[in-house]
Coordinates of C-alpha atoms in Angstrom, one line a residue:
M1275 CA 108.0 42.0 226.1
S1276 CA 107.6 44.5 228.1
K1277 CA 104.1 46.5 228.2
N1278 CA 105.4 49.9 225.9
T1279 CA 107.2 47.2 223.3
Y1280 CA 103.4 45.8 224.1
Y1281 CA 101.4 48.2 222.4
Y1282 CA 103.7 49.3 219.8
F1283 CA 103.6 45.7 218.4
W1284 CA 99.1 46.4 218.2
A1285 CA 100.3 49.4 217.2
V1286 CA 102.1 48.7 214.4
S1287 CA 100.7 45.6 213.5
I1288 CA 97.2 47.3 213.0
I1289 CA 98.4 50.1 211.6
I1290 CA 100.2 47.8 208.8
F1291 CA 97.1 45.2 209.3
F1292 CA 94.7 47.7 207.9
S1293 CA 96.1 49.9 204.9
A1294 CA 96.3 46.4 204.0
C1295 CA 93.3 45.3 203.9
H1296 CA 93.5 48.9 201.8
I1297 CA 95.0 48.4 199.3
F1298 CA 93.8 45.2 198.7
A1299 CA 89.7 46.2 198.3
L1300 CA 91.0 48.5 195.6
Y1301 CA 92.6 45.7 193.9
S1302 CA 89.6 43.4 194.4
N1303 CA 86.9 46.1 194.1
N1304 CA 86.6 46.9 190.6
L1305 CA 85.8 50.3 190.5
N1306 CA 86.1 53.3 187.4
L1307 CA 87.9 56.0 188.8
F1308 CA 85.2 58.6 189.2
F1309 CA 85.4 62.1 187.3
D1310 CA 87.5 63.8 190.1
E1311 CA 90.0 61.1 189.6
A1312 CA 89.6 61.6 186.6
Q1313 CA 91.1 65.0 186.4
Y1314 CA 93.7 63.9 189.4
W1315 CA 95.5 62.0 186.7
N1316 CA 95.0 64.0 183.7
W1317 CA 96.6 66.3 185.9
A1318 CA 99.3 64.3 186.8
K1319 CA 100.0 63.7 182.3
N1320 CA 100.1 67.4 182.4
L1321 CA 102.5 68.2 185.5
D1322 CA 102.3 71.7 186.9
F1323 CA 102.3 73.8 189.9
G1324 CA 98.9 74.3 189.8
Y1325 CA 95.4 74.0 188.5
Y1326 CA 91.9 75.7 188.5
S1327 CA 90.1 74.4 192.0
K1328 CA 93.4 72.4 193.9
P1329 CA 97.3 73.0 194.7
P1330 CA 99.6 70.5 193.1
F1331 CA 100.7 67.9 195.1
I1332 CA 97.6 65.7 194.3
A1333 CA 98.7 65.6 191.3
W1334 CA 102.3 65.2 191.9
A1335 CA 101.9 62.2 193.9
I1336 CA 99.6 60.5 191.1
A1337 CA 102.5 61.0 188.4
A1338 CA 104.8 59.3 191.2
T1339 CA 102.7 56.3 191.9
T1340 CA 102.0 55.6 188.2
S1341 CA 105.7 55.6 186.9
F1342 CA 105.9 52.8 189.4
C1343 CA 102.9 50.6 189.0
S1344 CA 101.1 51.9 185.7
D1345 CA 98.1 53.7 185.1
T1346 CA 95.9 52.0 186.4
E1347 CA 92.6 52.7 189.1
P1348 CA 94.8 50.7 191.6
C1349 CA 98.1 52.6 190.6
I1350 CA 96.2 56.5 190.3
R1351 CA 94.8 55.8 194.0
I1352 CA 97.6 53.4 196.0
A1353 CA 98.7 57.0 197.6
S1354 CA 95.5 57.7 199.4
P1355 CA 96.1 54.7 201.6
I1356 CA 99.9 55.2 202.0
A1357 CA 98.8 58.5 203.5
H1358 CA 96.3 57.4 206.0
M1359 CA 99.0 55.0 206.9
L1360 CA 101.8 57.7 207.2
T1361 CA 99.6 59.1 209.0
A1362 CA 98.5 57.2 211.9
F1363 CA 102.1 56.9 212.2
A1364 CA 102.0 60.3 213.2
I1365 CA 99.3 60.0 216.0
L1366 CA 101.1 56.8 217.1
L1367 CA 103.9 59.5 218.0
I1368 CA 101.3 62.5 219.0
G1369 CA 100.0 60.2 221.9
K1370 CA 102.9 58.5 222.8
K1371 CA 104.1 62.4 223.3
L1372 CA 101.3 64.3 225.2
F1373 CA 100.1 60.8 226.8
S1374 CA 101.5 57.5 227.2
P1375 CA 101.8 54.3 225.1
K1376 CA 98.8 52.6 225.6
I1377 CA 97.6 55.7 224.4
A1378 CA 99.3 55.5 221.6
M1379 CA 98.9 53.0 220.7
W1380 CA 94.5 53.4 220.4
S1381 CA 95.2 56.2 219.4
A1382 CA 96.8 55.4 215.7
I1383 CA 94.4 52.6 215.0
T1384 CA 91.5 54.3 216.1
Y1385 CA 92.7 56.5 213.3
I1386 CA 93.0 53.9 211.1
S1387 CA 89.8 51.7 211.6
L1388 CA 87.7 55.3 210.9
P1389 CA 84.7 55.2 209.0
G1390 CA 86.2 58.1 206.5
V1391 CA 89.7 57.3 206.2
S1392 CA 88.4 53.5 205.3
F1393 CA 85.7 55.4 203.3
S1394 CA 89.1 58.2 201.1
S1395 CA 90.9 55.2 201.3
L1396 CA 89.4 53.7 197.8
I1397 CA 89.5 56.5 196.4
I1398 CA 91.9 59.7 195.4
S1399 CA 91.4 62.5 196.9
T1400 CA 93.6 65.4 198.2
D1401 CA 91.8 65.0 201.7
P1402 CA 94.7 62.6 202.3
F1403 CA 97.5 64.4 201.6
L1404 CA 96.2 67.4 203.7
L1405 CA 95.7 64.8 206.7
M1406 CA 99.7 64.1 206.2
F1407 CA 101.0 67.1 206.4
W1408 CA 98.4 68.4 208.8
A1409 CA 99.5 65.5 211.1
W1410 CA 103.0 65.4 211.8
A1411 CA 102.4 69.5 211.5
L1412 CA 101.1 68.9 214.3
F1413 CA 104.3 66.8 216.1
F1414 CA 106.7 68.5 214.6
L1415 CA 104.6 72.2 216.4
I1416 CA 104.8 69.9 220.0
L1417 CA 107.6 68.9 219.6
A1418 CA 109.3 72.5 219.4
L1419 CA 107.0 74.7 221.5
E1420 CA 108.8 71.7 224.6
T1421 CA 112.4 71.6 223.1
N1422 CA 112.3 74.8 220.6
Y1423 CA 114.9 73.8 218.8
W1424 CA 115.7 75.2 215.3
K1425 CA 115.0 71.8 213.7
Y1426 CA 111.5 71.0 214.7
W1427 CA 110.7 74.6 213.3
L1428 CA 111.9 73.8 210.0
L1429 CA 110.2 70.9 210.1
L1430 CA 106.9 72.6 210.7
G1431 CA 107.8 75.4 208.1
V1432 CA 108.0 71.7 205.8
A1433 CA 105.6 69.9 206.6
C1434 CA 103.0 73.6 206.9
G1435 CA 104.1 74.3 203.1
L1436 CA 103.4 70.8 201.2
G1437 CA 100.0 70.6 203.3
M1438 CA 99.3 73.7 201.0
L1439 CA 100.1 71.9 197.8
S1440 CA 98.2 69.6 199.5
K1441 CA 94.2 71.6 199.6
Y1442 CA 93.8 75.3 201.0
A1443 CA 92.0 74.0 204.0
M1444 CA 95.5 73.6 205.5
C1445 CA 95.7 77.2 205.9
L1446 CA 93.2 76.7 208.9
F1447 CA 96.1 75.3 211.2
I1448 CA 96.2 79.5 211.9
P1449 CA 93.3 80.2 212.9
C1450 CA 93.6 76.5 215.1
F1451 CA 96.9 77.8 216.6
L1452 CA 96.2 80.5 217.5
F1453 CA 93.2 78.9 219.4
F1454 CA 95.6 77.1 221.4
L1455 CA 97.7 80.6 222.2
C1456 CA 94.5 81.9 223.4
W1457 CA 93.8 79.3 225.9
E1458 CA 97.3 79.0 226.7
K1459 CA 98.0 82.4 226.7
K1460 CA 101.9 81.6 228.6
L1461 CA 102.3 81.3 225.3
F1462 CA 101.6 83.6 222.9
Q1463 CA 105.7 84.8 224.2
N1464 CA 106.9 82.5 221.2
F1465 CA 105.4 85.5 218.6
K1466 CA 108.6 86.9 219.7
N1467 CA 110.4 83.5 218.4
I1468 CA 112.8 84.2 215.1
K1469 CA 112.3 79.8 215.3
L1470 CA 108.5 80.4 214.6
W1471 CA 109.1 83.1 211.8
F1472 CA 112.0 80.9 210.1
A1473 CA 109.1 78.3 209.9
V1474 CA 106.4 80.2 208.5
I1475 CA 108.6 81.9 205.8
I1476 CA 110.0 78.0 204.5
S1477 CA 106.4 77.5 204.6
F1478 CA 106.2 80.1 202.4
L1479 CA 109.1 79.3 199.5
L1480 CA 107.4 76.3 199.6
Y1481 CA 104.2 77.8 198.7
I1482 CA 105.1 80.2 196.4
P1483 CA 104.8 77.9 192.6
N1484 CA 101.3 77.7 193.5
L1485 CA 100.7 81.5 193.7
Y1486 CA 102.6 82.5 191.1
W1487 CA 100.2 80.3 189.0
N1488 CA 97.7 81.4 190.5
Y1489 CA 99.6 84.3 189.4
I1490 CA 99.6 84.4 185.7
N1491 CA 96.2 82.6 185.8
S1492 CA 94.2 85.3 187.2
F1493 CA 93.7 83.3 190.6
V1494 CA 91.2 81.4 189.5
S1495 CA 91.7 78.6 191.9
Y1496 CA 91.2 80.9 195.2
L1497 CA 88.6 82.9 192.5
H1498 CA 86.8 79.1 192.9
T1499 CA 88.2 77.8 196.5
K1500 CA 85.3 81.0 197.3
D1501 CA 82.9 80.1 195.0
N1502 CA 82.7 76.5 196.7
A1503 CA 82.1 78.6 199.9
N1504 CA 78.9 80.0 198.6
L1505 CA 78.2 83.3 200.5
S1506 CA 76.8 84.8 198.2
A1507 CA 73.5 82.9 197.6
N1508 CA 70.6 82.1 200.0
L1509 CA 72.3 82.3 203.5
F1510 CA 71.3 80.4 206.0
H1511 CA 70.5 76.8 206.2
P1512 CA 70.0 74.9 209.6
L1513 CA 68.4 71.9 207.5
Q1514 CA 71.6 72.0 206.4
M1515 CA 73.9 72.9 209.1
L1516 CA 71.6 69.1 210.7
E1517 CA 73.0 67.8 208.1
F1518 CA 76.2 68.4 208.1
I1519 CA 76.3 67.7 212.5
A1520 CA 74.8 64.4 211.5
S1521 CA 77.9 63.4 208.6
Q1522 CA 79.8 63.6 211.3
F1523 CA 78.7 60.7 213.0
A1524 CA 80.0 58.4 209.9
V1525 CA 83.0 60.1 209.2
F1526 CA 84.4 60.4 212.8
G1527 CA 82.0 57.4 214.2
P1528 CA 79.3 57.6 215.7
I1529 CA 80.3 56.5 219.4
L1530 CA 83.4 58.8 218.6
F1531 CA 81.8 61.8 217.5
A1532 CA 79.4 61.6 220.7
V1533 CA 82.7 61.5 223.3
L1534 CA 83.8 64.5 220.8
L1535 CA 80.5 66.4 222.1
I1536 CA 81.1 65.1 225.0
L1537 CA 84.3 66.9 225.7
L1538 CA 82.9 70.1 223.9
F1539 CA 80.8 70.7 227.3
K1540 CA 83.6 69.9 229.5
L1541 CA 86.8 72.0 228.4
K1542 CA 87.9 73.9 231.1
K1543 CA 88.2 71.1 232.6
L1544 CA 90.7 69.6 230.9
N1545 CA 94.5 69.8 231.3
Y1546 CA 96.8 71.4 228.4
N1547 CA 97.0 68.4 226.8
L1548 CA 93.5 68.1 224.9
H1549 CA 93.7 71.5 225.6
L1550 CA 96.2 72.1 222.3
L1551 CA 94.6 69.0 220.9
L1552 CA 90.4 70.1 220.9
S1553 CA 92.8 73.6 220.0
F1554 CA 93.1 72.0 216.3
S1555 CA 89.5 71.0 215.8
I1556 CA 87.4 72.9 217.4
P1557 CA 87.8 75.7 215.6
V1558 CA 88.4 73.6 211.7
L1559 CA 84.6 71.9 213.4
A1560 CA 83.1 75.7 213.8
I1561 CA 84.1 77.2 211.2
M1562 CA 82.5 73.9 209.0
T1563 CA 79.5 74.3 211.1
I1564 CA 79.2 77.8 210.2
E1565 CA 79.6 77.7 206.4
A1566 CA 76.9 74.7 206.4
F1567 CA 74.9 77.2 208.1
L1568 CA 75.7 80.1 206.2
S1569 CA 75.8 78.3 202.7
R1570 CA 76.6 74.4 203.0
A1571 CA 79.1 71.6 203.6
N1572 CA 80.9 68.8 202.7
A1573 CA 80.9 65.4 204.5
N1574 CA 84.6 65.1 204.4
W1575 CA 85.7 69.5 204.5
A1576 CA 85.8 69.3 208.7
A1577 CA 88.1 66.2 208.5
T1578 CA 91.2 68.0 209.5
A1579 CA 89.9 68.2 213.3
Y1580 CA 90.0 64.2 213.3
V1581 CA 93.9 64.1 213.5
S1582 CA 94.4 65.6 217.1
S1583 CA 90.4 64.2 218.3
S1584 CA 92.0 60.5 217.7
I1585 CA 93.6 61.4 220.8
A1586 CA 91.9 63.8 222.5
V1587 CA 88.7 62.0 222.6
V1588 CA 90.8 58.2 223.3
A1589 CA 93.0 60.0 225.9
W1590 CA 90.0 61.7 228.5
L1591 CA 88.4 58.0 227.5
I1592 CA 90.9 55.7 229.4
I1593 CA 91.6 58.6 231.3
N1594 CA 88.2 58.1 232.1
K1595 CA 88.2 54.0 232.7
K1596 CA 86.4 53.8 229.6
V1597 CA 88.2 51.8 227.4
Y1598 CA 85.0 49.3 226.8
W1599 CA 83.8 52.2 224.3
L1600 CA 87.5 52.8 222.2
K1601 CA 86.8 48.6 221.9
L1602 CA 83.3 49.2 220.8
S1603 CA 83.8 51.4 218.9
F1604 CA 86.8 50.5 217.3
C1605 CA 83.9 47.1 216.8
I1606 CA 81.5 49.2 214.3
N1607 CA 83.9 50.8 212.3
S1608 CA 85.5 47.5 211.3
L1609 CA 82.2 46.0 210.7
V1610 CA 81.4 49.1 208.6
A1611 CA 85.1 48.9 206.9
I1612 CA 83.9 45.5 206.2
I1613 CA 80.4 46.4 205.1
L1614 CA 82.4 49.0 202.1
Y1615 CA 84.9 46.2 201.2
S1616 CA 83.2 43.8 200.9
N1617 CA 80.3 45.9 199.1
A1618 CA 78.0 43.7 201.4
L1619 CA 74.6 46.4 200.9
L1620 CA 74.9 45.7 196.3
L1621 CA 73.3 42.8 198.2
F1622 CA 70.1 45.1 198.1
N1623 CA 70.2 46.0 194.8
N1624 CA 69.4 49.7 195.5
H1625 CA 71.9 52.6 193.8
N1626 CA 71.3 54.3 196.8
L1627 CA 72.9 51.9 199.2
D1628 CA 75.7 52.3 196.6
F1629 CA 77.9 54.9 197.5
M1630 CA 79.6 53.3 194.2
K1631 CA 77.7 54.0 192.1
R1632 CA 78.7 57.3 190.1
A1633 CA 82.3 55.4 189.5
K1634 CA 80.8 51.9 187.6
G1635 CA 79.7 51.6 183.8
W1636 CA 82.0 54.2 182.3
D1637 CA 84.6 51.4 180.3
T1638 CA 82.1 50.3 179.0
V1639 CA 81.0 53.9 177.9
G1640 CA 85.1 54.4 176.8
I1641 CA 85.0 51.0 175.0
L1642 CA 81.2 52.5 173.2
I1643 CA 82.8 55.8 172.1
S1644 CA 86.0 54.5 171.3
D1645 CA 85.3 51.7 168.5
I1646 CA 82.4 54.9 167.1
L1647 CA 86.2 57.9 166.5
K1648 CA 88.0 54.4 164.9
Q1649 CA 85.9 54.7 162.4
K1650 CA 86.2 58.1 162.2
P1651 CA 90.0 58.6 163.2
E1652 CA 90.3 62.0 162.4
T1653 CA 87.4 63.3 164.7
L1654 CA 87.8 64.5 168.1
L1655 CA 86.3 64.3 171.2
I1656 CA 84.0 67.3 173.2
S1657 CA 81.5 67.6 175.7
D1658 CA 79.9 70.1 177.3
E1659 CA 80.2 68.5 180.8
R1660 CA 83.6 67.4 183.4
K1661 CA 81.4 65.2 184.9
I1662 CA 81.6 63.4 181.0
L1663 CA 84.7 64.8 179.5
T1664 CA 87.3 63.8 182.3
P1665 CA 86.1 59.4 182.0
L1666 CA 86.7 59.3 178.6
L1667 CA 89.7 60.6 179.6
Y1668 CA 90.3 58.1 180.9
Y1669 CA 88.8 55.9 178.8
V1670 CA 88.0 56.3 175.5
R1671 CA 92.0 54.2 174.5
P1672 CA 94.3 55.3 172.8
F1673 CA 94.5 58.7 175.2
P1674 CA 92.9 61.4 174.2
Q1675 CA 95.4 64.0 173.8
V1676 CA 93.0 66.9 175.0
I1677 CA 88.8 66.5 175.4
Y1678 CA 87.1 69.5 174.3
K1679 CA 84.8 71.7 176.3
W1680 CA 82.1 72.8 174.9
N1681 CA 82.5 76.8 175.5
P1682 CA 80.2 78.9 174.0
A1683 CA 79.5 81.3 176.6
K1684 CA 83.7 82.0 177.8
K1685 CA 83.2 81.4 180.6
I1686 CA 86.8 79.9 182.8
K1687 CA 83.9 77.1 185.2
D1688 CA 86.1 74.3 185.6
H1689 CA 89.9 73.4 184.8
Y1690 CA 89.0 72.5 181.1
D1691 CA 87.5 76.3 179.8
L1692 CA 91.1 77.0 181.5
T1693 CA 92.8 74.8 179.6
T1694 CA 91.4 74.1 176.0
N1695 CA 90.6 77.1 173.5
L1696 CA 87.6 75.6 170.6
E1697 CA 88.6 79.1 169.0
L1698 CA 92.4 77.1 168.1
Q1699 CA 89.8 73.9 165.8
K1700 CA 87.9 75.2 163.4
G1701 CA 86.9 73.7 160.0
K1702 CA 87.7 70.5 162.4
N1703 CA 84.7 67.4 162.6
F1704 CA 84.0 67.1 166.6
L1705 CA 82.0 63.7 168.6
M1706 CA 79.5 65.7 170.9
V1707 CA 78.7 63.2 173.8
S1708 CA 76.5 64.7 176.7
R1709 CA 73.5 64.3 179.4
F1710 CA 71.8 67.2 178.1
S1711 CA 72.4 69.1 174.8
T1712 CA 70.3 68.1 171.9
P1713 CA 71.5 69.4 168.0
Q1714 CA 69.6 72.8 168.1
D1715 CA 72.8 74.0 170.7
F1716 CA 75.0 73.3 168.3
N1717 CA 73.4 75.4 165.1
C1718 CA 75.0 78.3 165.3
C1719 CA 79.2 76.5 165.1
F1720 CA 78.7 73.9 163.7
E1721 CA 78.0 73.0 159.0
K1722 CA 76.0 69.6 159.4
I1723 CA 74.8 68.3 162.6
S1724 CA 74.0 64.2 162.7
V1725 CA 72.4 62.7 165.9
L1726 CA 73.6 59.4 166.2
K1727 CA 72.8 56.3 168.4
P1728 CA 72.8 57.0 171.8
I1729 CA 74.7 55.3 174.2
V1730 CA 73.0 53.5 177.1
V1731 CA 74.7 52.1 180.5
N1732 CA 72.5 50.1 183.1
I1733 CA 73.8 50.1 186.6
Y1734 CA 71.0 49.2 188.4
P1735 CA 67.1 48.7 187.2
D1736 CA 66.0 52.8 187.9
Y1737 CA 69.8 54.4 187.6
K1738 CA 71.5 54.0 184.7
I1739 CA 74.1 56.3 181.8
N1740 CA 72.5 58.1 179.7
L1741 CA 74.3 59.8 176.8
N1742 CA 73.4 62.1 173.9
L1743 CA 75.7 61.2 170.6
F1744 CA 76.1 64.5 168.1
L1745 CA 79.0 63.9 165.0
L1746 CA 79.8 67.8 164.7
E1747 CA 80.8 69.0 161.5
N1748 CA 83.4 72.3 160.3
F1749 CA 83.6 73.6 163.4
K1750 CA 82.5 77.9 161.9
G1751 CA 84.4 79.6 165.4
Y1752 CA 81.3 80.3 168.1
P1753 CA 79.7 83.4 167.6
K1754 CA 81.1 86.4 167.8

């Protein structure tokens, strides 16, 4: 076996091994769906070109996987580890193209072992698909800039278009590309390249269905994204910015993120390939750090930065003969994955150490509410909170066709405000499930209100699911 073959063999083997561990963990941890995951599953049962808070690709992916292996939690989530595996293979190809088989191997296995990837593989979210299309778009861009072949420009357009259908953060690919062009000014001539503009057109054409969906729904997804940024509230939060930066040590791994910060101070000494890779990392990190300072930013919002950073950090360490840091980082990240997948932290019986506590107990809630509905078959379900409504959509059996959202203010704040209309159900009876509501909250709209025994599901001694239940009879309509 040649040395190059040796590197590729180990890269592919380790990628597949980690991906298999991710999938095995899905089938062995018995975790309930998070409320967002349950919502995405519900979307997959009602396929469309867009939804209140996200583009449609995640619903399409869940619809595809559940058509093969049913509506179990692992099957709903299995597209996540598969997407991360495909991202790792793209990184392998990028590392091979820009550097060497050795750097390619270390880049790919570094990515697949990242703490953020290990956690993300346990849940279904939009991030794995965004990262997958981002990585392949970067690969095709590199090939397109080098060869100027039509096929690579067109594939770049396809990857970017599908990325936009996965998560709107794909649009950050544009400022990253412009940042790189500012670094390598000779490449500005590509703006005269008709093939680049064909790539843009293809990307836009693929995205048009979601754009049209937003148009006919008053652009709710864009408005939700704007609300998430929260730039109209009180600005300037230095502590939140520091918290965001600290969270990146957990997402990327402490050693790798520390090396990435070092590279930021060595930019002038780096070569073309490292400039390219860091161009698709620095703008994302900068934008999200500024966002965290002005308002807030979740740890995963900078995830796309670590596609190219995985290669850049690995390349710099290997070129400078510091492979021992990579080995140590790989061991630390692998240990984090073992702790996460073995639920070792649960031995402390402390809910603050259980990152998955919000995905526990809802199957029990579903059984209890299902029993109530069997005794009252004409009663419809309703809730005043999306975080309750979506788990009930999945865990109440048989699956409810719809659960209504209590929304007397008639404000559109989530997907179920947008898609359920209680006014069409006058005269019907409802079972209200709520954390905070009282009987007085419904006096305006129902003929009779009965307080039922609350549901209490203990997860930890000091952490539980506590839900109030009300039987609401003869809906009269919202007050005018």
